[in-house]
mmCIF file of C-alpha atoms in Angstrom:
data_model
loop_
_atom_site.group_PDB
_atom_site.id
_atom_site.type_symbol
_atom_site.label_atom_id
_atom_site.label_comp_id
_atom_site.label_asym_id
_atom_site.label_seq_id
_atom_site.Cartn_x
_atom_site.Cartn_y
_atom_site.Cartn_z
ATOM 1 C CA MET B 87 -79.205 -25.526 -21.011
ATOM 2 C CA SER B 88 -81.613 -26.901 -18.427
ATOM 3 C CA GLY B 89 -81.584 -30.671 -18.066
ATOM 4 C CA SER B 90 -78.097 -31.003 -19.557
ATOM 5 C CA THR B 91 -75.199 -32.981 -18.156
ATOM 6 C CA ILE B 92 -71.523 -32.044 -18.280
ATOM 7 C CA GLU B 93 -69.163 -34.747 -17.082
ATOM 8 C CA LYS B 94 -65.577 -35.976 -17.275
ATOM 9 C CA THR B 95 -64.173 -32.854 -18.878
ATOM 10 C CA TYR B 96 -61.838 -29.990 -18.042
ATOM 11 C CA SER B 97 -60.825 -26.426 -18.847
ATOM 12 C CA ILE B 98 -57.279 -25.078 -18.680
ATOM 13 C CA GLY B 99 -57.666 -21.724 -20.440
ATOM 14 C CA ASN B 100 -57.520 -18.366 -18.702
ATOM 15 C CA ILE B 101 -60.772 -16.390 -18.612
ATOM 16 C CA GLN B 102 -61.147 -12.607 -18.617
ATOM 17 C CA GLY B 103 -64.440 -10.757 -18.291
ATOM 18 C CA THR B 104 -65.733 -7.229 -17.833
ATOM 19 C CA SER B 105 -69.316 -7.716 -16.653
ATOM 20 C CA GLY B 106 -71.961 -10.347 -16.221
ATOM 21 C CA VAL B 107 -71.187 -13.919 -15.289
ATOM 22 C CA THR B 108 -67.684 -15.346 -15.482
ATOM 23 C CA GLY B 109 -66.319 -18.672 -14.256
ATOM 24 C CA GLY B 110 -63.192 -20.693 -14.996
ATOM 25 C CA PHE B 111 -65.175 -23.738 -16.109
ATOM 26 C CA VAL B 112 -68.574 -22.279 -16.973
ATOM 27 C CA GLY B 113 -70.122 -18.813 -16.677
ATOM 28 C CA MET B 114 -73.688 -19.746 -15.795
ATOM 29 C CA SER B 115 -74.917 -23.283 -15.546
ATOM 30 C CA LEU B 116 -78.316 -24.894 -15.639
ATOM 31 C CA ALA B 117 -76.654 -28.287 -16.095
ATOM 32 C CA ASP B 118 -75.581 -31.063 -13.798
ATOM 33 C CA ILE B 119 -71.765 -31.060 -13.678
ATOM 34 C CA SER B 120 -69.665 -33.951 -12.396
ATOM 35 C CA ASN B 121 -66.117 -35.282 -12.453
ATOM 36 C CA SER B 122 -64.636 -32.154 -14.034
ATOM 37 C CA TYR B 123 -61.950 -29.608 -13.248
ATOM 38 C CA CYS B 124 -60.520 -26.263 -14.293
ATOM 39 C CA LYS B 125 -57.055 -24.822 -13.895
ATOM 40 C CA GLY B 126 -57.193 -21.461 -15.691
ATOM 41 C CA ASN B 127 -57.063 -18.093 -13.998
ATOM 42 C CA VAL B 128 -60.189 -15.915 -13.914
ATOM 43 C CA THR B 129 -59.686 -12.142 -14.186
ATOM 44 C CA ARG B 130 -62.375 -9.476 -13.879
ATOM 45 C CA THR B 131 -61.260 -6.206 -15.440
ATOM 46 C CA VAL B 132 -64.135 -3.858 -14.438
ATOM 47 C CA GLY B 133 -67.347 -3.961 -12.453
ATOM 48 C CA ALA B 134 -68.462 -4.541 -8.910
ATOM 49 C CA SER B 135 -66.736 -7.214 -6.862
ATOM 50 C CA ALA B 136 -69.987 -8.878 -5.793
ATOM 51 C CA VAL B 137 -70.971 -10.090 -9.255
ATOM 52 C CA SER B 138 -71.276 -13.713 -10.338
ATOM 53 C CA PHE B 139 -67.604 -14.430 -10.762
ATOM 54 C CA ALA B 140 -65.542 -17.352 -9.381
ATOM 55 C CA ALA B 141 -62.826 -19.920 -10.093
ATOM 56 C CA PHE B 142 -65.098 -22.768 -11.288
ATOM 57 C CA ILE B 143 -68.661 -21.548 -11.883
ATOM 58 C CA GLY B 144 -69.828 -17.948 -12.121
ATOM 59 C CA ALA B 145 -73.478 -18.635 -11.323
ATOM 60 C CA ASP B 146 -75.670 -21.623 -10.762
ATOM 61 C CA GLY B 147 -78.874 -20.700 -12.560
ATOM 62 C CA SER B 148 -81.099 -23.526 -11.366
ATOM 63 C CA ALA B 149 -82.097 -24.895 -7.991
ATOM 64 C CA SER B 150 -82.411 -28.331 -9.598
ATOM 65 C CA SER B 151 -78.826 -28.521 -10.929
ATOM 66 C CA SER B 152 -75.970 -30.301 -9.172
ATOM 67 C CA VAL B 153 -72.183 -30.005 -9.118
ATOM 68 C CA GLN B 154 -70.213 -32.912 -7.698
ATOM 69 C CA ASN B 155 -66.688 -34.309 -7.670
ATOM 70 C CA CYS B 156 -65.173 -31.231 -9.317
ATOM 71 C CA TYR B 157 -62.182 -29.066 -8.484
ATOM 72 C CA ALA B 158 -60.605 -25.702 -9.346
ATOM 73 C CA THR B 159 -57.031 -24.461 -8.996
ATOM 74 C CA GLY B 160 -57.006 -21.179 -10.941
ATOM 75 C CA GLY B 161 -56.395 -17.767 -9.452
ATOM 76 C CA VAL B 162 -59.190 -15.203 -9.085
ATOM 77 C CA VAL B 163 -58.286 -11.525 -9.625
ATOM 78 C CA TYR B 164 -60.139 -8.201 -9.914
ATOM 79 C CA THR B 165 -58.038 -5.595 -11.664
ATOM 80 C CA SER B 166 -60.295 -2.612 -10.850
ATOM 81 C CA ALA B 167 -61.432 -3.477 -7.316
ATOM 82 C CA THR B 168 -60.176 -5.171 -4.178
ATOM 83 C CA ASN B 169 -59.414 -8.814 -4.844
ATOM 84 C CA PRO B 170 -62.029 -11.131 -3.318
ATOM 85 C CA THR B 171 -61.277 -13.975 -0.926
ATOM 86 C CA ASP B 172 -64.546 -15.920 -1.267
ATOM 87 C CA LYS B 173 -64.527 -16.915 -4.964
ATOM 88 C CA GLY B 174 -62.548 -20.175 -4.751
ATOM 89 C CA PHE B 175 -65.214 -22.284 -6.461
ATOM 90 C CA ALA B 176 -68.701 -20.863 -7.129
ATOM 91 C CA ALA B 177 -70.063 -17.327 -6.869
ATOM 92 C CA ASN B 178 -73.404 -18.490 -5.489
ATOM 93 C CA ILE B 179 -75.323 -21.656 -4.788
ATOM 94 C CA GLN B 180 -78.810 -22.514 -5.941
ATOM 95 C CA GLY B 181 -78.362 -26.193 -6.746
ATOM 96 C CA THR B 182 -76.754 -29.060 -4.871
ATOM 97 C CA TYR B 183 -72.979 -29.125 -4.418
ATOM 98 C CA SER B 184 -71.075 -32.120 -3.049
ATOM 99 C CA ASN B 185 -67.487 -33.365 -2.803
ATOM 100 C CA ASN B 186 -65.946 -30.354 -4.591
ATOM 101 C CA PHE B 187 -62.566 -28.787 -3.781
ATOM 102 C CA PHE B 188 -60.455 -25.750 -4.622
ATOM 103 C CA ASP B 189 -56.795 -24.899 -4.057
ATOM 104 C CA THR B 190 -56.497 -22.031 -1.568
ATOM 105 C CA GLU B 191 -52.885 -21.299 -2.435
ATOM 106 C CA SER B 192 -53.069 -21.208 -6.227
ATOM 107 C CA SER B 193 -56.426 -19.400 -6.237
ATOM 108 C CA SER B 194 -55.543 -16.853 -3.508
ATOM 109 C CA GLN B 195 -59.025 -17.544 -2.101
ATOM 110 C CA SER B 196 -59.780 -18.595 1.477
ATOM 111 C CA THR B 197 -63.374 -19.708 0.875
ATOM 112 C CA GLY B 198 -65.590 -20.724 -1.999
ATOM 113 C CA TYR B 199 -69.261 -21.553 -2.160
ATOM 114 C CA GLY B 200 -69.977 -25.212 -2.830
ATOM 115 C CA ALA B 201 -66.464 -26.544 -2.237
ATOM 116 C CA THR B 202 -63.950 -27.337 0.468
ATOM 117 C CA ALA B 203 -60.711 -25.355 0.636
ATOM 118 C CA LYS B 204 -57.503 -27.411 0.451
ATOM 119 C CA THR B 205 -53.810 -26.547 0.285
ATOM 120 C CA THR B 206 -51.814 -27.328 -2.837
ATOM 121 C CA ALA B 207 -50.222 -30.322 -1.088
ATOM 122 C CA GLN B 208 -53.666 -31.682 -0.184
ATOM 123 C CA MET B 209 -54.923 -31.123 -3.740
ATOM 124 C CA LYS B 210 -52.002 -33.207 -5.016
ATOM 125 C CA THR B 211 -52.762 -36.089 -2.639
ATOM 126 C CA ASN B 212 -54.955 -38.880 -3.954
ATOM 127 C CA SER B 213 -56.488 -39.657 -0.547
ATOM 128 C CA THR B 214 -58.036 -36.155 -0.410
ATOM 129 C CA PHE B 215 -60.343 -37.210 -3.232
ATOM 130 C CA LEU B 216 -60.700 -40.932 -2.564
ATOM 131 C CA ASP B 217 -61.686 -40.248 1.056
ATOM 132 C CA ALA B 218 -64.467 -37.989 -0.300
ATOM 133 C CA GLY B 219 -65.812 -40.823 -2.446
ATOM 134 C CA TRP B 220 -64.314 -39.907 -5.834
ATOM 135 C CA ASP B 221 -64.073 -42.856 -8.235
ATOM 136 C CA ALA B 222 -60.508 -44.164 -8.773
ATOM 137 C CA ASN B 223 -61.652 -45.528 -12.152
ATOM 138 C CA ILE B 224 -62.389 -41.965 -13.346
ATOM 139 C CA TRP B 225 -59.418 -40.107 -11.830
ATOM 140 C CA ASN B 226 -55.641 -40.655 -11.881
ATOM 141 C CA ILE B 227 -52.801 -38.831 -10.177
ATOM 142 C CA ASP B 228 -49.140 -38.655 -11.125
ATOM 143 C CA ALA B 229 -46.617 -36.015 -10.055
ATOM 144 C CA ALA B 230 -45.337 -35.778 -13.653
ATOM 145 C CA ILE B 231 -48.787 -35.188 -15.249
ATOM 146 C CA ASN B 232 -51.147 -32.180 -14.929
ATOM 147 C CA ASP B 233 -48.743 -30.392 -12.578
ATOM 148 C CA GLY B 234 -49.346 -33.151 -10.019
ATOM 149 C CA TYR B 235 -53.092 -32.533 -9.741
ATOM 150 C CA LEU B 236 -55.677 -35.217 -10.487
ATOM 151 C CA TYR B 237 -56.488 -35.794 -14.122
ATOM 152 C CA LEU B 238 -59.220 -37.742 -15.857
ATOM 153 C CA ALA B 239 -58.363 -41.363 -16.699
ATOM 154 C CA TRP B 240 -59.309 -40.844 -20.344
ATOM 155 C CA GLN B 241 -56.615 -38.163 -20.681
#
């Protein structure tokens, strides 16, 4: 929905799609998204590999939307085509993206639109996020919680 805001939330479920738009957090967004994460795997079972399909957001449907301070760790797999290497975060960019990250090791992706690639060790290091300006009042990190990745303080 245009003009909407999604913030301080997460998705941990696995996503499977056959066509259209598929993302681990949201398929297509017209909203502003901030301080959110997703950990589920995204699997495409049929269709072309160039479709709107990625670890965090399948497609950004508005040039006026923004995505900031978000991360993705889920794997990205095509079962009927060659696995991509550029779907670590978003499938395309129309809006503004800032301070987003994805895990290159867990996602099996080397690049991702709208986000910076980090190793698993970097993704489990608080300074990775604090140095990028993430708010320590919103995010916590503990090796025994959320598989060692950041989690929202309200959790």
